[in-house]
Amino acid sequence: MEEAREEFVEYYAKNMGGVLGWFKARVYTIERWLYGAHRITGILIVLFMLPHFYSTGWHPGLWGDFILGIIVTFHIANGIRLILAELGFAVGKPLLVKKPSQRPVSLEGSQRYLVALALLLFIVLAVIWAYYALIVQAAT
Amino acid sequence: MRESTVMFLHYITAILIAVTGLIHLLANNEPTIGPLIKENPVIYLGNMAIFLAALLYHAFNGVRVILIELVPDPCWTKWISWAVVIIGIVTYVVGLQVLLVALGLV
Ligand code: HEM
């Protein structure tokens, strides 16, 4: 038993999925896609930061600001969900998953509502950002 | 530092970024509130100092997490972590310097 566990850990520690593995959603739960999106948005914000630091007046332009808003607000809304989930909020009791098709309990129940709330928050924040980026900025 | 502590700080800095980042955006884009924040150097500079620190920690730790996951080797992990710490601190010092110069305080 212990030996099998060690072999398992060793196998996965090799991480042979690489970058493409981020999007190899073997079990197509929405959380699995959110993970890929969270990682990509995180990297994109870092890439935005670099020229913004180098020349602090630099902006990605009117529509660039809008796209940046979508990226940032998604990362924030999903990030809040991740913080809550990782601190143990709204996570169901663990249960032995017997079949690959069986969804883990931790993704059911209140966790579903947390996903819905995060996506809702994303839309609200994105609309507010877009209002400032496209309408207020264009007027000044 | 224990990896769980590092990740806990990752979440703390995320919340700090949300608050200080909002102030940063308001200062530069909101026509009425913006000038009020900008005319007070203590608030503006204090906010930027916290924002920059939280942002750099979160961003560099995020990149570190991705890298050590892609190269799961204890030796590489150690060097990646140290490189990230050093580049992060240097960037913070340079960033503060740029900020002080921009505000005409140095
Ligand atoms: C209020 C704003 C933010 C919140 C709430 C937030 C939250 C989070 C959370 C919870 C994680 C997940 C870490 C994990 O469990 O693996 C994360 C990862 C990450 N964040 Fe943020 N973040 C925010 C802003 C930013 C900003 C401004 C940047 C870039 C400068 C950034 C870059 C990253 C990166 C690169 C990762 C690593 C992605 C990964 O491991 O998959 N985040 N963030």
PDB file of C-alpha atoms and ligand atoms in Angstrom:
ATOM      1  CA  MET A   1       0.000   0.000   0.000  1.00  0.00           C
ATOM      2  CA  GLU A   2       2.673   2.484   1.091  1.00  0.00           C
ATOM      3  CA  GLU A   3       4.884   1.386  -1.796  1.00  0.00           C
ATOM      4  CA  ALA A   4       2.081   1.861  -4.299  1.00  0.00           C
ATOM      5  CA  ARG A   5       1.456   5.340  -2.908  1.00  0.00           C
ATOM      6  CA  GLU A   6       5.110   6.265  -3.270  1.00  0.00           C
ATOM      7  CA  GLU A   7       5.160   5.028  -6.857  1.00  0.00           C
ATOM      8  CA  PHE A   8       2.074   7.081  -7.575  1.00  0.00           C
ATOM      9  CA  VAL A   9       3.604  10.221  -6.076  1.00  0.00           C
ATOM     10  CA  GLU A  10       6.862   9.634  -7.945  1.00  0.00           C
ATOM     11  CA  TYR A  11       5.006   9.212 -11.234  1.00  0.00           C
ATOM     12  CA  TYR A  12       3.027  12.402 -10.856  1.00  0.00           C
ATOM     13  CA  ALA A  13       6.003  14.334  -9.503  1.00  0.00           C
ATOM     14  CA  LYS A  14       7.555  13.997 -12.965  1.00  0.00           C
ATOM     15  CA  ASN A  15       4.761  16.233 -14.273  1.00  0.00           C
ATOM     16  CA  MET A  16       4.964  14.935 -17.810  1.00  0.00           C
ATOM     17  CA  GLY A  17       1.919  16.976 -18.809  1.00  0.00           C
ATOM     18  CA  GLY A  18       3.989  20.138 -19.174  1.00  0.00           C
ATOM     19  CA  VAL A  19       2.329  23.338 -20.327  1.00  0.00           C
ATOM     20  CA  LEU A  20      -0.163  21.449 -22.509  1.00  0.00           C
ATOM     21  CA  GLY A  21      -1.215  19.525 -19.397  1.00  0.00           C
ATOM     22  CA  TRP A  22      -2.840  22.704 -18.051  1.00  0.00           C
ATOM     23  CA  PHE A  23      -5.549  22.295 -20.677  1.00  0.00           C
ATOM     24  CA  LYS A  24      -5.790  18.510 -20.730  1.00  0.00           C
ATOM     25  CA  ALA A  25      -9.054  18.492 -18.851  1.00  0.00           C
ATOM     26  CA  ARG A  26      -9.586  14.763 -18.497  1.00  0.00           C
ATOM     27  CA  VAL A  27     -12.570  15.320 -16.268  1.00  0.00           C
ATOM     28  CA  TYR A  28     -14.424  18.208 -17.822  1.00  0.00           C
ATOM     29  CA  THR A  29     -15.612  19.972 -14.700  1.00  0.00           C
ATOM     30  CA  ILE A  30     -15.949  23.725 -14.906  1.00  0.00           C
ATOM     31  CA  GLU A  31     -13.388  24.046 -12.099  1.00  0.00           C
ATOM     32  CA  ARG A  32     -10.820  22.345 -14.330  1.00  0.00           C
ATOM     33  CA  TRP A  33     -11.302  24.987 -17.032  1.00  0.00           C
ATOM     34  CA  LEU A  34     -11.250  27.791 -14.465  1.00  0.00           C
ATOM     35  CA  TYR A  35      -7.855  26.523 -13.331  1.00  0.00           C
ATOM     36  CA  GLY A  36      -6.397  26.822 -16.848  1.00  0.00           C
ATOM     37  CA  ALA A  37      -7.951  30.266 -17.265  1.00  0.00           C
ATOM     38  CA  HIS A  38      -6.669  31.427 -13.862  1.00  0.00           C
ATOM     39  CA  ARG A  39      -3.119  30.416 -14.736  1.00  0.00           C
ATOM     40  CA  ILE A  40      -3.230  32.075 -18.162  1.00  0.00           C
ATOM     41  CA  THR A  41      -4.721  35.306 -16.780  1.00  0.00           C
ATOM     42  CA  GLY A  42      -2.072  35.336 -14.014  1.00  0.00           C
ATOM     43  CA  ILE A  43       0.721  35.061 -16.581  1.00  0.00           C
ATOM     44  CA  LEU A  44      -0.887  37.676 -18.854  1.00  0.00           C
ATOM     45  CA  ILE A  45      -1.122  40.204 -15.987  1.00  0.00           C
ATOM     46  CA  VAL A  46       2.574  39.675 -15.221  1.00  0.00           C
ATOM     47  CA  LEU A  47       3.329  40.273 -18.914  1.00  0.00           C
ATOM     48  CA  PHE A  48       1.297  43.508 -18.793  1.00  0.00           C
ATOM     49  CA  MET A  49       3.128  44.630 -15.667  1.00  0.00           C
ATOM     50  CA  LEU A  50       6.590  44.544 -17.250  1.00  0.00           C
ATOM     51  CA  PRO A  51       6.173  47.384 -19.818  1.00  0.00           C
ATOM     52  CA  HIS A  52       3.944  49.240 -17.318  1.00  0.00           C
ATOM     53  CA  PHE A  53       6.838  49.252 -14.830  1.00  0.00           C
ATOM     54  CA  TYR A  54       9.423  50.115 -17.440  1.00  0.00           C
ATOM     55  CA  SER A  55       7.489  53.160 -18.559  1.00  0.00           C
ATOM     56  CA  THR A  56       4.810  54.023 -16.005  1.00  0.00           C
ATOM     57  CA  GLY A  57       2.807  56.157 -18.427  1.00  0.00           C
ATOM     58  CA  TRP A  58       2.388  53.258 -20.845  1.00  0.00           C
ATOM     59  CA  HIS A  59      -1.120  51.986 -21.516  1.00  0.00           C
ATOM     60  CA  PRO A  60      -2.341  49.186 -23.739  1.00  0.00           C
ATOM     61  CA  GLY A  61      -4.733  51.628 -25.440  1.00  0.00           C
ATOM     62  CA  LEU A  62      -8.513  51.986 -25.293  1.00  0.00           C
ATOM     63  CA  TRP A  63      -9.449  48.435 -26.261  1.00  0.00           C
ATOM     64  CA  GLY A  64      -6.285  47.132 -24.632  1.00  0.00           C
ATOM     65  CA  ASP A  65      -7.543  48.567 -21.330  1.00  0.00           C
ATOM     66  CA  PHE A  66     -10.851  46.798 -21.930  1.00  0.00           C
ATOM     67  CA  ILE A  67      -9.206  43.431 -22.590  1.00  0.00           C
ATOM     68  CA  LEU A  68      -6.896  43.914 -19.592  1.00  0.00           C
ATOM     69  CA  GLY A  69     -10.045  44.540 -17.550  1.00  0.00           C
ATOM     70  CA  ILE A  70     -11.547  41.202 -18.570  1.00  0.00           C
ATOM     71  CA  ILE A  71      -8.299  39.432 -17.698  1.00  0.00           C
ATOM     72  CA  VAL A  72      -7.849  41.143 -14.311  1.00  0.00           C
ATOM     73  CA  THR A  73     -11.482  40.942 -13.186  1.00  0.00           C
ATOM     74  CA  PHE A  74     -11.583  37.234 -14.019  1.00  0.00           C
ATOM     75  CA  HIS A  75      -8.410  36.629 -12.011  1.00  0.00           C
ATOM     76  CA  ILE A  76      -9.814  38.602  -9.057  1.00  0.00           C
ATOM     77  CA  ALA A  77     -13.257  36.936  -9.037  1.00  0.00           C
ATOM     78  CA  ASN A  78     -11.894  33.428  -9.475  1.00  0.00           C
ATOM     79  CA  GLY A  79      -9.030  34.229  -7.077  1.00  0.00           C
ATOM     80  CA  ILE A  80     -11.505  35.054  -4.303  1.00  0.00           C
ATOM     81  CA  ARG A  81     -13.234  31.711  -4.953  1.00  0.00           C
ATOM     82  CA  LEU A  82      -9.872  29.919  -4.806  1.00  0.00           C
ATOM     83  CA  ILE A  83      -8.904  31.609  -1.539  1.00  0.00           C
ATOM     84  CA  LEU A  84     -12.218  30.588   0.056  1.00  0.00           C
ATOM     85  CA  ALA A  85     -11.962  27.013  -1.255  1.00  0.00           C
ATOM     86  CA  GLU A  86      -8.320  26.627  -0.240  1.00  0.00           C
ATOM     87  CA  LEU A  87      -9.057  27.907   3.258  1.00  0.00           C
ATOM     88  CA  GLY A  88     -11.688  25.162   3.429  1.00  0.00           C
ATOM     89  CA  PHE A  89     -14.925  27.097   2.967  1.00  0.00           C
ATOM     90  CA  ALA A  90     -17.792  25.441   1.088  1.00  0.00           C
ATOM     91  CA  VAL A  91     -15.818  22.231   0.581  1.00  0.00           C
ATOM     92  CA  GLY A  92     -17.797  19.018   1.098  1.00  0.00           C
ATOM     93  CA  LYS A  93     -16.684  16.128   3.276  1.00  0.00           C
ATOM     94  CA  PRO A  94     -14.094  13.922   1.538  1.00  0.00           C
ATOM     95  CA  LEU A  95     -15.314  10.623   0.136  1.00  0.00           C
ATOM     96  CA  LEU A  96     -13.429   7.785  -1.505  1.00  0.00           C
ATOM     97  CA  VAL A  97     -13.834   8.212  -5.269  1.00  0.00           C
ATOM     98  CA  LYS A  98     -14.305   4.703  -6.668  1.00  0.00           C
ATOM     99  CA  LYS A  99     -14.907   5.278 -10.358  1.00  0.00           C
ATOM    100  CA  PRO A 100     -13.175   7.759 -12.674  1.00  0.00           C
ATOM    101  CA  SER A 101     -16.598   9.010 -13.726  1.00  0.00           C
ATOM    102  CA  GLN A 102     -17.559   9.791 -10.139  1.00  0.00           C
ATOM    103  CA  ARG A 103     -17.352  13.495  -9.315  1.00  0.00           C
ATOM    104  CA  PRO A 104     -15.514  14.248  -6.071  1.00  0.00           C
ATOM    105  CA  VAL A 105     -17.829  15.409  -3.287  1.00  0.00           C
ATOM    106  CA  SER A 106     -15.672  18.484  -2.752  1.00  0.00           C
ATOM    107  CA  LEU A 107     -16.902  19.841  -6.096  1.00  0.00           C
ATOM    108  CA  GLU A 108     -20.590  19.298  -5.336  1.00  0.00           C
ATOM    109  CA  GLY A 109     -23.053  21.153  -3.138  1.00  0.00           C
ATOM    110  CA  SER A 110     -22.102  24.601  -1.875  1.00  0.00           C
ATOM    111  CA  GLN A 111     -18.959  24.574  -4.027  1.00  0.00           C
ATOM    112  CA  ARG A 112     -21.251  24.820  -7.073  1.00  0.00           C
ATOM    113  CA  TYR A 113     -22.774  28.026  -5.723  1.00  0.00           C
ATOM    114  CA  LEU A 114     -19.319  29.440  -5.068  1.00  0.00           C
ATOM    115  CA  VAL A 115     -18.438  28.903  -8.749  1.00  0.00           C
ATOM    116  CA  ALA A 116     -21.672  30.581  -9.821  1.00  0.00           C
ATOM    117  CA  LEU A 117     -21.052  33.502  -7.463  1.00  0.00           C
ATOM    118  CA  ALA A 118     -17.475  33.898  -8.713  1.00  0.00           C
ATOM    119  CA  LEU A 119     -18.642  34.010 -12.345  1.00  0.00           C
ATOM    120  CA  LEU A 120     -21.338  36.518 -11.404  1.00  0.00           C
ATOM    121  CA  LEU A 121     -18.788  38.687  -9.599  1.00  0.00           C
ATOM    122  CA  PHE A 122     -16.559  38.444 -12.688  1.00  0.00           C
ATOM    123  CA  ILE A 123     -19.320  39.798 -14.923  1.00  0.00           C
ATOM    124  CA  VAL A 124     -20.195  42.629 -12.517  1.00  0.00           C
ATOM    125  CA  LEU A 125     -16.564  43.709 -12.097  1.00  0.00           C
ATOM    126  CA  ALA A 126     -15.885  43.409 -15.839  1.00  0.00           C
ATOM    127  CA  VAL A 127     -18.863  45.655 -16.650  1.00  0.00           C
ATOM    128  CA  ILE A 128     -17.754  48.288 -14.116  1.00  0.00           C
ATOM    129  CA  TRP A 129     -14.201  48.201 -15.492  1.00  0.00           C
ATOM    130  CA  ALA A 130     -15.434  48.396 -19.091  1.00  0.00           C
ATOM    131  CA  TYR A 131     -17.564  51.425 -18.172  1.00  0.00           C
ATOM    132  CA  TYR A 132     -14.495  53.263 -16.900  1.00  0.00           C
ATOM    133  CA  ALA A 133     -12.162  52.026 -19.646  1.00  0.00           C
ATOM    134  CA  LEU A 134     -14.457  52.726 -22.599  1.00  0.00           C
ATOM    135  CA  ILE A 135     -16.781  55.530 -21.500  1.00  0.00           C
ATOM    136  CA  VAL A 136     -15.183  57.593 -18.705  1.00  0.00           C
ATOM    137  CA  GLN A 137     -11.670  57.420 -20.217  1.00  0.00           C
ATOM    138  CA  ALA A 138     -12.880  58.254 -23.714  1.00  0.00           C
ATOM    139  CA  ALA A 139     -14.704  61.316 -22.379  1.00  0.00           C
ATOM    140  CA  THR A 140     -11.650  62.802 -20.647  1.00  0.00           C
TER     141      THR A 140
ATOM    142  CA  MET B   1       9.700  29.180   4.871  1.00  0.00           C
ATOM    143  CA  ARG B   2       7.158  26.388   4.796  1.00  0.00           C
ATOM    144  CA  GLU B   3       5.326  26.073   1.519  1.00  0.00           C
ATOM    145  CA  SER B   4       1.968  26.458   3.288  1.00  0.00           C
ATOM    146  CA  THR B   5       3.143  29.760   4.796  1.00  0.00           C
ATOM    147  CA  VAL B   6       4.280  30.946   1.365  1.00  0.00           C
ATOM    148  CA  MET B   7       0.856  30.174  -0.095  1.00  0.00           C
ATOM    149  CA  PHE B   8      -0.952  31.771   2.854  1.00  0.00           C
ATOM    150  CA  LEU B   9       0.991  34.966   2.149  1.00  0.00           C
ATOM    151  CA  HIS B  10       0.053  34.514  -1.522  1.00  0.00           C
ATOM    152  CA  TYR B  11      -3.613  34.863  -0.519  1.00  0.00           C
ATOM    153  CA  ILE B  12      -2.971  37.743   1.893  1.00  0.00           C
ATOM    154  CA  THR B  13      -1.125  39.647  -0.832  1.00  0.00           C
ATOM    155  CA  ALA B  14      -3.981  38.877  -3.260  1.00  0.00           C
ATOM    156  CA  ILE B  15      -6.417  40.678  -0.945  1.00  0.00           C
ATOM    157  CA  LEU B  16      -3.943  43.533  -0.428  1.00  0.00           C
ATOM    158  CA  ILE B  17      -3.639  43.882  -4.226  1.00  0.00           C
ATOM    159  CA  ALA B  18      -7.421  44.097  -4.555  1.00  0.00           C
ATOM    160  CA  VAL B  19      -7.610  46.991  -2.049  1.00  0.00           C
ATOM    161  CA  THR B  20      -4.465  48.954  -2.923  1.00  0.00           C
ATOM    162  CA  GLY B  21      -4.907  48.255  -6.648  1.00  0.00           C
ATOM    163  CA  LEU B  22      -8.387  49.775  -6.504  1.00  0.00           C
ATOM    164  CA  ILE B  23      -6.969  52.892  -4.844  1.00  0.00           C
ATOM    165  CA  HIS B  24      -4.250  53.012  -7.514  1.00  0.00           C
ATOM    166  CA  LEU B  25      -6.851  52.806 -10.298  1.00  0.00           C
ATOM    167  CA  LEU B  26      -9.065  55.441  -8.673  1.00  0.00           C
ATOM    168  CA  ALA B  27      -6.095  57.789  -8.217  1.00  0.00           C
ATOM    169  CA  ASN B  28      -5.246  57.650 -11.895  1.00  0.00           C
ATOM    170  CA  ASN B  29      -8.648  57.344 -13.574  1.00  0.00           C
ATOM    171  CA  GLU B  30     -11.475  58.661 -11.390  1.00  0.00           C
ATOM    172  CA  PRO B  31     -12.001  62.351 -12.289  1.00  0.00           C
ATOM    173  CA  THR B  32     -13.262  63.452  -8.846  1.00  0.00           C
ATOM    174  CA  ILE B  33     -11.655  61.084  -6.296  1.00  0.00           C
ATOM    175  CA  GLY B  34      -8.350  60.773  -8.167  1.00  0.00           C
ATOM    176  CA  PRO B  35      -6.937  64.262  -7.492  1.00  0.00           C
ATOM    177  CA  LEU B  36      -7.855  63.952  -3.786  1.00  0.00           C
ATOM    178  CA  ILE B  37      -5.673  60.844  -3.445  1.00  0.00           C
ATOM    179  CA  LYS B  38      -2.851  62.269  -5.526  1.00  0.00           C
ATOM    180  CA  GLU B  39      -2.520  65.565  -3.678  1.00  0.00           C
ATOM    181  CA  ASN B  40      -1.726  63.714  -0.429  1.00  0.00           C
ATOM    182  CA  PRO B  41       1.775  62.256  -0.857  1.00  0.00           C
ATOM    183  CA  VAL B  42       1.532  60.125   2.322  1.00  0.00           C
ATOM    184  CA  ILE B  43      -1.576  58.303   1.131  1.00  0.00           C
ATOM    185  CA  TYR B  44      -0.378  58.063  -2.458  1.00  0.00           C
ATOM    186  CA  LEU B  45       3.145  56.911  -1.620  1.00  0.00           C
ATOM    187  CA  GLY B  46       2.051  54.633   1.226  1.00  0.00           C
ATOM    188  CA  ASN B  47      -0.495  52.991  -1.019  1.00  0.00           C
ATOM    189  CA  MET B  48       2.044  52.517  -3.804  1.00  0.00           C
ATOM    190  CA  ALA B  49       4.635  51.060  -1.399  1.00  0.00           C
ATOM    191  CA  ILE B  50       2.153  48.431  -0.163  1.00  0.00           C
ATOM    192  CA  PHE B  51       0.713  47.814  -3.637  1.00  0.00           C
ATOM    193  CA  LEU B  52       4.142  47.279  -5.179  1.00  0.00           C
ATOM    194  CA  ALA B  53       5.294  44.948  -2.417  1.00  0.00           C
ATOM    195  CA  ALA B  54       2.133  42.820  -2.531  1.00  0.00           C
ATOM    196  CA  LEU B  55       2.086  42.790  -6.326  1.00  0.00           C
ATOM    197  CA  LEU B  56       5.714  41.706  -6.640  1.00  0.00           C
ATOM    198  CA  TYR B  57       5.335  38.986  -4.008  1.00  0.00           C
ATOM    199  CA  HIS B  58       2.171  37.626  -5.619  1.00  0.00           C
ATOM    200  CA  ALA B  59       3.438  37.851  -9.201  1.00  0.00           C
ATOM    201  CA  PHE B  60       6.886  36.393  -8.559  1.00  0.00           C
ATOM    202  CA  ASN B  61       5.562  33.655  -6.284  1.00  0.00           C
ATOM    203  CA  GLY B  62       2.962  32.838  -8.944  1.00  0.00           C
ATOM    204  CA  VAL B  63       5.670  32.478 -11.565  1.00  0.00           C
ATOM    205  CA  ARG B  64       7.770  30.448  -9.114  1.00  0.00           C
ATOM    206  CA  VAL B  65       4.877  28.064  -8.466  1.00  0.00           C
ATOM    207  CA  ILE B  66       4.368  27.527 -12.191  1.00  0.00           C
ATOM    208  CA  LEU B  67       8.091  26.985 -12.817  1.00  0.00           C
ATOM    209  CA  ILE B  68       8.691  24.511  -9.992  1.00  0.00           C
ATOM    210  CA  GLU B  69       5.617  22.613 -11.089  1.00  0.00           C
ATOM    211  CA  LEU B  70       6.982  22.353 -14.623  1.00  0.00           C
ATOM    212  CA  VAL B  71      10.449  21.349 -13.362  1.00  0.00           C
ATOM    213  CA  PRO B  72       9.694  19.233 -10.266  1.00  0.00           C
ATOM    214  CA  ASP B  73      13.285  18.667  -9.191  1.00  0.00           C
ATOM    215  CA  PRO B  74      14.454  19.570  -5.657  1.00  0.00           C
ATOM    216  CA  CYS B  75      17.709  21.125  -6.855  1.00  0.00           C
ATOM    217  CA  TRP B  76      16.029  23.293  -9.502  1.00  0.00           C
ATOM    218  CA  THR B  77      13.301  24.224  -7.025  1.00  0.00           C
ATOM    219  CA  LYS B  78      15.904  25.647  -4.654  1.00  0.00           C
ATOM    220  CA  TRP B  79      17.648  27.744  -7.293  1.00  0.00           C
ATOM    221  CA  ILE B  80      14.403  28.981  -8.853  1.00  0.00           C
ATOM    222  CA  SER B  81      13.165  30.078  -5.423  1.00  0.00           C
ATOM    223  CA  TRP B  82      16.359  31.978  -4.603  1.00  0.00           C
ATOM    224  CA  ALA B  83      16.480  33.618  -8.025  1.00  0.00           C
ATOM    225  CA  VAL B  84      12.876  34.781  -7.607  1.00  0.00           C
ATOM    226  CA  VAL B  85      13.561  36.197  -4.131  1.00  0.00           C
ATOM    227  CA  ILE B  86      16.600  38.156  -5.317  1.00  0.00           C
ATOM    228  CA  ILE B  87      14.996  39.480  -8.528  1.00  0.00           C
ATOM    229  CA  GLY B  88      11.895  40.410  -6.514  1.00  0.00           C
ATOM    230  CA  ILE B  89      13.791  42.434  -3.904  1.00  0.00           C
ATOM    231  CA  VAL B  90      15.874  44.225  -6.558  1.00  0.00           C
ATOM    232  CA  THR B  91      12.708  45.097  -8.511  1.00  0.00           C
ATOM    233  CA  TYR B  92      11.082  46.489  -5.355  1.00  0.00           C
ATOM    234  CA  VAL B  93      14.033  48.740  -4.564  1.00  0.00           C
ATOM    235  CA  VAL B  94      14.233  50.001  -8.159  1.00  0.00           C
ATOM    236  CA  GLY B  95      10.452  50.496  -8.219  1.00  0.00           C
ATOM    237  CA  LEU B  96      10.446  52.601  -5.037  1.00  0.00           C
ATOM    238  CA  GLN B  97      13.318  54.676  -6.385  1.00  0.00           C
ATOM    239  CA  VAL B  98      11.407  55.339  -9.641  1.00  0.00           C
ATOM    240  CA  LEU B  99       8.362  56.316  -7.584  1.00  0.00           C
ATOM    241  CA  LEU B 100      10.266  58.769  -5.369  1.00  0.00           C
ATOM    242  CA  VAL B 101      11.890  60.347  -8.412  1.00  0.00           C
ATOM    243  CA  ALA B 102       8.525  60.646 -10.189  1.00  0.00           C
ATOM    244  CA  LEU B 103       7.045  62.422  -7.167  1.00  0.00           C
ATOM    245  CA  GLY B 104      10.038  64.747  -6.984  1.00  0.00           C
ATOM    246  CA  LEU B 105      10.950  63.614  -3.465  1.00  0.00           C
ATOM    247  CA  VAL B 106      14.507  62.506  -4.321  1.00  0.00           C
TER     248      VAL B 106
HETATM  249  C1  HEM C   1      -7.069  40.988  -6.272  1.00  0.00           C
HETATM  250  C2  HEM C   1      -6.346  40.442  -7.103  1.00  0.00           C
HETATM  251  C3  HEM C   1      -5.880  38.996  -7.095  1.00  0.00           C
HETATM  252  C4  HEM C   1      -6.378  37.896  -6.459  1.00  0.00           C
HETATM  253  C5  HEM C   1      -7.591  37.796  -5.542  1.00  0.00           C
HETATM  254  C6  HEM C   1      -5.514  36.788  -6.811  1.00  0.00           C
HETATM  255  C7  HEM C   1      -5.645  35.493  -6.341  1.00  0.00           C
HETATM  256  C8  HEM C   1      -4.864  34.437  -6.742  1.00  0.00           C
HETATM  257  C9  HEM C   1      -5.009  33.100  -6.271  1.00  0.00           C
HETATM  258  C10 HEM C   1      -6.005  32.634  -5.235  1.00  0.00           C
HETATM  259  C11 HEM C   1      -4.101  32.342  -6.918  1.00  0.00           C
HETATM  260  C12 HEM C   1      -4.021  30.832  -6.826  1.00  0.00           C
HETATM  261  C13 HEM C   1      -2.783  30.251  -6.303  1.00  0.00           C
HETATM  262  C14 HEM C   1      -2.910  28.763  -6.271  1.00  0.00           C
HETATM  263  O1  HEM C   1      -3.670  28.289  -5.429  1.00  0.00           O
HETATM  264  O2  HEM C   1      -2.284  28.084  -7.060  1.00  0.00           O
HETATM  265  C15 HEM C   1      -3.366  33.192  -7.793  1.00  0.00           C
HETATM  266  C16 HEM C   1      -2.355  32.780  -8.636  1.00  0.00           C
HETATM  267  C17 HEM C   1      -1.600  33.632  -9.428  1.00  0.00           C
HETATM  268  N1  HEM C   1      -1.740  35.004  -9.539  1.00  0.00           N
HETATM  269 FE1  HEM C   1      -3.146  36.106  -8.609  1.00  0.00          FE
HETATM  270  N2  HEM C   1      -4.533  37.232  -7.648  1.00  0.00           N
HETATM  271  C18 HEM C   1      -4.726  38.584  -7.846  1.00  0.00           C
HETATM  272  C19 HEM C   1      -3.970  39.452  -8.606  1.00  0.00           C
HETATM  273  C20 HEM C   1      -2.878  39.057  -9.363  1.00  0.00           C
HETATM  274  C21 HEM C   1      -2.033  39.963 -10.110  1.00  0.00           C
HETATM  275  C22 HEM C   1      -2.217  41.473 -10.171  1.00  0.00           C
HETATM  276  C23 HEM C   1      -1.098  39.185 -10.724  1.00  0.00           C
HETATM  277  C24 HEM C   1       0.035  39.580 -11.624  1.00  0.00           C
HETATM  278  C25 HEM C   1       0.821  40.539 -11.434  1.00  0.00           C
HETATM  279  C26 HEM C   1      -1.329  37.814 -10.375  1.00  0.00           C
HETATM  280  C27 HEM C   1      -0.579  36.746 -10.805  1.00  0.00           C
HETATM  281  C28 HEM C   1      -0.786  35.455 -10.433  1.00  0.00           C
HETATM  282  C29 HEM C   1      -0.017  34.343 -10.915  1.00  0.00           C
HETATM  283  C30 HEM C   1       1.139  34.407 -11.924  1.00  0.00           C
HETATM  284  C31 HEM C   1      -0.535  33.199 -10.286  1.00  0.00           C
HETATM  285  C32 HEM C   1      -0.062  31.761 -10.453  1.00  0.00           C
HETATM  286  C33 HEM C   1      -1.028  30.997 -11.292  1.00  0.00           C
HETATM  287  C34 HEM C   1      -1.048  29.528 -10.950  1.00  0.00           C
HETATM  288  O3  HEM C   1      -0.317  29.059 -10.077  1.00  0.00           O
HETATM  289  O4  HEM C   1      -1.836  28.845 -11.573  1.00  0.00           O
HETATM  290  N3  HEM C   1      -2.435  37.773  -9.539  1.00  0.00           N
HETATM  291  N4  HEM C   1      -3.851  34.484  -7.673  1.00  0.00           N
END
